[in-house]
XYZ file of C-alpha atoms in Angstrom:
383
model
C 206.540 -1.258 59.524
C 208.525 1.599 57.966
C 206.635 1.260 54.677
C 203.260 1.383 56.392
C 204.319 4.500 58.356
C 205.438 6.279 55.194
C 202.178 5.371 53.460
C 200.150 6.664 56.412
C 202.027 9.941 56.360
C 201.445 10.271 52.653
C 197.716 9.642 53.105
C 197.341 12.155 55.953
C 196.257 15.530 54.506
C 198.605 18.485 55.040
C 195.733 20.690 56.194
C 193.140 18.300 57.589
C 189.576 19.391 58.092
C 188.935 16.955 60.958
C 190.420 14.500 63.413
C 189.101 11.209 64.778
C 188.320 10.174 68.334
C 188.323 6.389 68.647
C 187.648 3.754 71.271
C 187.804 -0.010 70.884
C 184.184 -0.081 69.736
C 183.346 3.347 68.307
C 184.767 6.366 66.538
C 183.680 9.885 65.681
C 184.928 12.668 63.449
C 185.627 16.057 65.016
C 185.815 19.034 62.648
C 188.745 21.422 62.857
C 188.516 25.176 62.469
C 191.153 26.626 60.164
C 192.757 29.753 61.627
C 195.800 31.737 60.553
C 197.693 30.480 63.627
C 196.859 26.843 62.878
C 194.052 24.286 63.274
C 191.759 24.806 66.266
C 189.252 22.511 67.997
C 185.975 23.196 69.765
C 186.619 20.957 72.811
C 182.960 20.044 73.468
C 182.884 18.225 70.139
C 185.293 15.592 71.507
C 182.343 14.278 73.536
C 180.617 11.906 74.051
C 183.440 9.416 73.498
C 185.742 11.661 75.528
C 183.975 13.310 78.508
C 184.553 17.048 78.113
C 182.857 19.948 79.906
C 183.720 23.589 79.177
C 182.762 26.226 81.736
C 183.439 29.980 81.612
C 185.034 31.114 84.887
C 185.220 34.815 84.001
C 185.306 36.891 80.802
C 187.951 35.263 78.609
C 188.715 32.547 81.182
C 187.545 28.956 80.760
C 187.846 25.665 82.591
C 188.040 22.640 80.301
C 187.481 19.407 82.222
C 188.528 16.254 80.379
C 187.599 13.010 82.133
C 187.890 14.713 85.516
C 191.133 16.591 84.808
C 190.756 20.388 84.791
C 192.648 22.581 82.334
C 192.431 26.342 82.891
C 192.791 28.480 79.773
C 192.582 32.163 78.968
C 191.766 33.598 75.584
C 194.867 35.157 74.058
C 197.314 33.417 76.437
C 199.395 30.571 75.012
C 199.412 28.354 78.109
C 197.126 26.157 80.199
C 197.137 25.546 83.955
C 196.672 22.061 85.398
C 196.602 21.737 89.210
C 198.791 24.826 89.529
C 201.244 23.745 86.814
C 201.606 25.926 83.725
C 201.920 24.097 80.406
C 202.789 26.104 77.261
C 200.579 25.833 74.185
C 201.559 26.107 70.546
C 199.152 29.017 70.157
C 196.669 30.835 72.329
C 193.014 29.782 72.643
C 190.524 32.059 70.898
C 186.791 32.763 70.875
C 184.569 32.583 67.810
C 180.856 33.380 68.109
C 181.110 33.066 71.919
C 182.604 29.573 71.607
C 186.038 28.554 72.913
C 188.518 27.171 70.403
C 191.732 25.506 71.564
C 194.800 24.633 69.470
C 194.952 21.107 68.073
C 198.247 20.696 69.941
C 196.320 20.835 73.234
C 194.338 17.791 72.100
C 197.273 15.939 70.573
C 199.945 16.612 73.218
C 198.597 18.162 76.416
C 195.481 16.063 77.017
C 197.329 12.731 76.603
C 200.058 13.953 78.973
C 197.617 14.526 81.839
C 194.589 12.302 81.173
C 194.936 8.567 81.683
C 194.434 6.142 78.790
C 194.697 8.712 76.010
C 197.150 8.511 73.124
C 197.530 10.599 69.990
C 198.334 8.803 66.736
C 199.902 11.461 64.476
C 200.018 9.207 61.430
C 196.235 9.260 61.081
C 195.428 12.275 63.294
C 193.518 10.156 65.749
C 192.933 10.462 69.499
C 192.767 6.917 70.845
C 190.946 6.104 74.092
C 192.215 2.764 75.378
C 189.632 2.324 78.183
C 186.621 4.152 79.523
C 188.351 7.342 80.648
C 185.144 8.375 82.382
C 186.170 5.983 85.139
C 189.391 7.904 85.854
C 189.504 8.610 89.562
C 189.245 12.309 90.360
C 191.415 14.056 92.897
C 189.840 15.100 96.178
C 188.308 18.540 96.057
C 190.542 21.503 96.825
C 189.646 24.066 99.497
C 191.677 27.277 99.493
C 192.047 28.645 103.033
C 192.877 32.318 103.377
C 194.139 33.834 106.627
C 193.181 37.505 106.629
C 195.741 40.329 106.823
C 199.413 39.586 107.616
C 202.821 41.268 107.618
C 202.519 45.002 108.299
C 198.729 44.675 108.250
C 197.722 43.633 111.768
C 194.018 43.804 111.046
C 191.993 44.644 114.148
C 193.510 44.593 117.636
C 191.749 44.123 120.941
C 190.129 43.986 123.322
C 188.756 47.444 124.031
C 189.601 48.960 127.392
C 192.535 46.628 128.079
C 196.111 46.048 126.890
C 196.248 44.565 123.401
C 196.232 40.778 123.608
C 194.767 39.897 120.198
C 196.046 40.668 116.712
C 193.648 39.634 113.981
C 196.429 38.532 111.616
C 197.753 36.051 114.200
C 194.405 34.550 115.196
C 193.317 34.310 111.550
C 196.511 32.458 110.616
C 196.274 30.095 113.565
C 192.631 29.231 112.862
C 193.335 28.922 109.108
C 196.095 26.377 109.729
C 193.865 24.395 112.057
C 191.084 24.554 109.459
C 193.464 23.043 106.915
C 194.153 20.134 109.255
C 190.415 19.602 109.751
C 189.726 19.675 106.016
C 192.494 17.182 105.262
C 191.120 14.860 107.936
C 187.862 14.909 105.938
C 189.615 13.748 102.781
C 189.957 17.149 101.129
C 192.980 18.863 99.635
C 194.038 22.207 101.099
C 195.932 25.219 99.775
C 196.811 28.160 102.031
C 197.182 31.668 100.644
C 199.704 32.288 103.413
C 201.316 30.150 106.108
C 203.560 32.810 107.671
C 203.232 36.393 108.860
C 203.410 37.921 105.400
C 201.241 40.284 103.380
C 199.428 38.890 100.334
C 197.588 41.406 98.155
C 193.817 41.115 98.424
C 193.366 40.597 94.685
C 196.158 37.998 94.572
C 194.451 35.732 97.110
C 191.579 34.892 94.785
C 193.940 34.512 91.851
C 195.982 31.978 93.833
C 192.785 29.982 94.316
C 191.856 30.205 90.634
C 195.268 29.154 89.388
C 195.222 26.124 91.662
C 191.754 25.088 90.469
C 190.160 25.548 93.892
C 186.652 24.262 94.572
C 185.992 26.488 97.610
C 187.555 29.653 99.030
C 187.275 30.391 102.775
C 188.753 33.577 104.229
C 189.137 33.748 108.027
C 188.865 37.059 109.904
C 188.191 38.553 113.354
C 185.527 41.231 113.722
C 185.676 44.576 115.482
C 182.856 46.632 116.964
C 181.920 50.047 115.643
C 182.821 52.908 117.931
C 179.431 54.381 117.036
C 177.625 51.571 118.858
C 176.099 52.352 122.251
C 178.424 49.846 123.964
C 181.153 48.756 121.504
C 182.950 46.545 124.025
C 179.823 44.410 124.404
C 179.640 43.436 120.712
C 179.932 39.662 120.267
C 179.104 36.901 117.800
C 179.990 35.353 114.468
C 178.850 36.072 110.917
C 179.663 34.847 107.424
C 179.688 36.926 104.251
C 179.443 36.161 100.558
C 180.208 38.554 97.721
C 177.396 40.897 96.731
C 176.560 44.535 97.243
C 176.220 45.344 100.943
C 172.608 45.821 102.016
C 173.047 47.133 105.563
C 175.064 49.868 107.200
C 176.878 47.325 109.376
C 177.790 45.190 106.360
C 179.197 48.295 104.671
C 181.172 49.042 107.835
C 182.746 45.565 107.926
C 183.390 45.754 104.168
C 185.266 49.043 104.563
C 187.210 47.702 107.556
C 188.436 44.563 105.782
C 189.104 46.338 102.477
C 191.423 48.814 104.247
C 194.165 46.193 103.902
C 194.757 47.474 100.377
C 196.556 50.501 101.845
C 199.464 48.239 102.813
C 199.927 47.052 99.220
C 202.619 49.363 97.886
C 202.083 48.303 94.262
C 198.298 48.145 94.455
C 196.110 50.291 92.273
C 193.084 51.121 94.374
C 189.989 51.065 92.199
C 187.258 53.628 92.605
C 184.058 52.585 94.330
C 182.166 52.695 91.054
C 184.592 50.175 89.522
C 183.942 47.740 92.356
C 180.205 48.276 91.976
C 180.503 47.426 88.299
C 182.307 44.190 89.096
C 179.722 43.270 91.689
C 176.758 43.959 89.404
C 178.381 41.853 86.693
C 179.066 38.993 89.088
C 175.450 38.889 90.260
C 174.825 36.846 87.150
C 177.432 34.331 88.283
C 176.192 31.024 89.631
C 178.823 31.111 92.377
C 176.863 33.743 94.276
C 174.033 31.324 94.977
C 176.488 28.610 95.949
C 178.479 30.992 98.144
C 175.284 31.933 99.962
C 174.567 28.257 100.607
C 178.092 27.693 101.912
C 177.744 30.724 104.193
C 174.498 29.347 105.620
C 176.206 26.050 106.418
C 179.138 27.799 108.107
C 176.715 29.694 110.325
C 174.745 26.532 111.098
C 177.815 24.608 112.233
C 179.388 27.486 114.174
C 176.093 27.930 116.026
C 176.467 24.445 117.517
C 179.619 25.368 119.444
C 180.273 29.132 119.489
C 179.344 30.937 122.735
C 178.519 34.175 120.925
C 175.264 35.037 119.139
C 174.652 33.950 115.549
C 174.723 37.222 113.600
C 173.665 35.492 110.399
C 174.661 35.397 106.737
C 175.444 38.764 105.199
C 176.705 40.117 101.916
C 179.294 42.770 101.122
C 181.846 43.743 98.501
C 185.028 42.289 99.957
C 187.937 42.716 97.582
C 189.441 39.425 98.713
C 186.381 37.607 97.315
C 186.080 39.536 94.030
C 188.809 37.584 92.219
C 187.881 34.112 93.536
C 185.793 32.486 90.800
C 184.332 29.715 92.924
C 182.023 29.475 95.936
C 183.713 31.875 98.357
C 182.970 33.157 101.855
C 184.544 35.403 104.460
C 184.014 34.244 108.047
C 184.165 36.688 110.949
C 184.778 34.187 113.744
C 184.152 36.587 116.644
C 184.748 40.061 118.060
C 188.290 40.731 119.173
C 187.092 43.995 120.696
C 185.094 42.073 123.306
C 187.250 40.975 126.269
C 185.659 37.559 126.814
C 185.424 36.781 123.108
C 189.024 37.885 122.555
C 190.133 35.413 125.248
C 187.988 32.733 123.587
C 189.514 33.382 120.152
C 193.064 33.334 121.520
C 192.570 29.894 123.095
C 194.089 27.107 120.916
C 191.430 24.589 121.932
C 188.617 26.907 120.958
C 190.424 27.645 117.683
C 190.352 23.930 116.903
C 186.626 23.832 117.650
C 185.982 26.782 115.323
C 188.094 25.177 112.594
C 186.259 21.878 113.019
C 182.865 23.578 112.629
C 183.941 25.381 109.462
C 185.453 22.136 108.171
C 182.145 20.358 108.766
C 180.353 23.100 106.821
C 182.717 22.818 103.851
C 182.427 19.016 103.795
C 178.617 19.184 104.004
C 178.461 21.718 101.182
C 180.635 19.553 98.931
C 178.547 16.459 99.686
C 175.381 18.360 98.787
C 176.963 19.566 95.575
C 178.100 16.060 94.732
C 174.537 14.788 95.096
C 173.228 17.581 92.862
C 175.612 16.743 90.044
C 175.259 12.988 90.476
C 178.696 12.295 91.897
C 180.583 14.462 89.419
C 184.032 15.916 89.927
C 182.948 19.138 91.619
C 183.440 22.695 90.524
C 185.761 21.785 87.677
C 182.947 20.065 85.831
C 180.369 22.815 86.076
């Protein structure tokens, strides 16, 4: 045994030009790219024997899905994120001719540590697949639930013309928690951006979702009427937004209202309006906008079956909380806290459960539709 190991080590080249991917019945050679920092691999070339899909999430950010397990990487950063866990890499991923290259160590050490039925044989530089890893059972999809505002940021208060009985931050948190329960009852995983009365920076909320590998992002808010309306106290209804440049004056009003939370972030650097416009115009090319619009339509459809207020429709605006969430993402205004009857409705725990159930139904329906489109794939991580 010792002699054969020594011979194998002697035969293995010091600077190999390729590695092998092998199953019980087939094998393939995968070329390596020689870089000053060490050998690198183009992950797509590990397929078809090893199912690999590489998807850009944002400039310099990629999601590498190996047999249903998602690895988040960033060009120039020597680590990868798997289900919220950070795993160091020997060297940082790089880009060459718009193609992602990952260090060989990610293939030889990290993939086998997280993907079932994989083993690296260093003596012959071979990645061995013991069974059909394509059959590895995926985790349930992850929905990130964001309760708007929090801490010193009360959000809106209401109703108009009466003592304050509703604080947006409290209703949003209560509904968000109930939404999490509803989503889990539908077989989905849930991550909250906050579970207590604390302030989370708007830009950090999307980043939390990205780092956890979220499939959907749902931000819960309570609306407020404009004082410029003829009868502000009469404003009622529900509406759902996705990220795009606001097209109406009312959408711009709600955008400005919700984005005011940034003033409570003592360390925040408030970008100029033109910077946000640049981000939005760039993201219009992102496939998540179309998917976010579809999710918003489903939220409105399901809320319309139980909400006493009027359906105000799907709208678009430049909410900062959605800018950093690189996945289908929506912001739901569940009602007007400035309206006395709607404020009482939103404060009622039973009605909060009903709202959460409707949004949960919308998220589950969206994910089922997506699953059918991709033929039962593993969701966002495989796009």
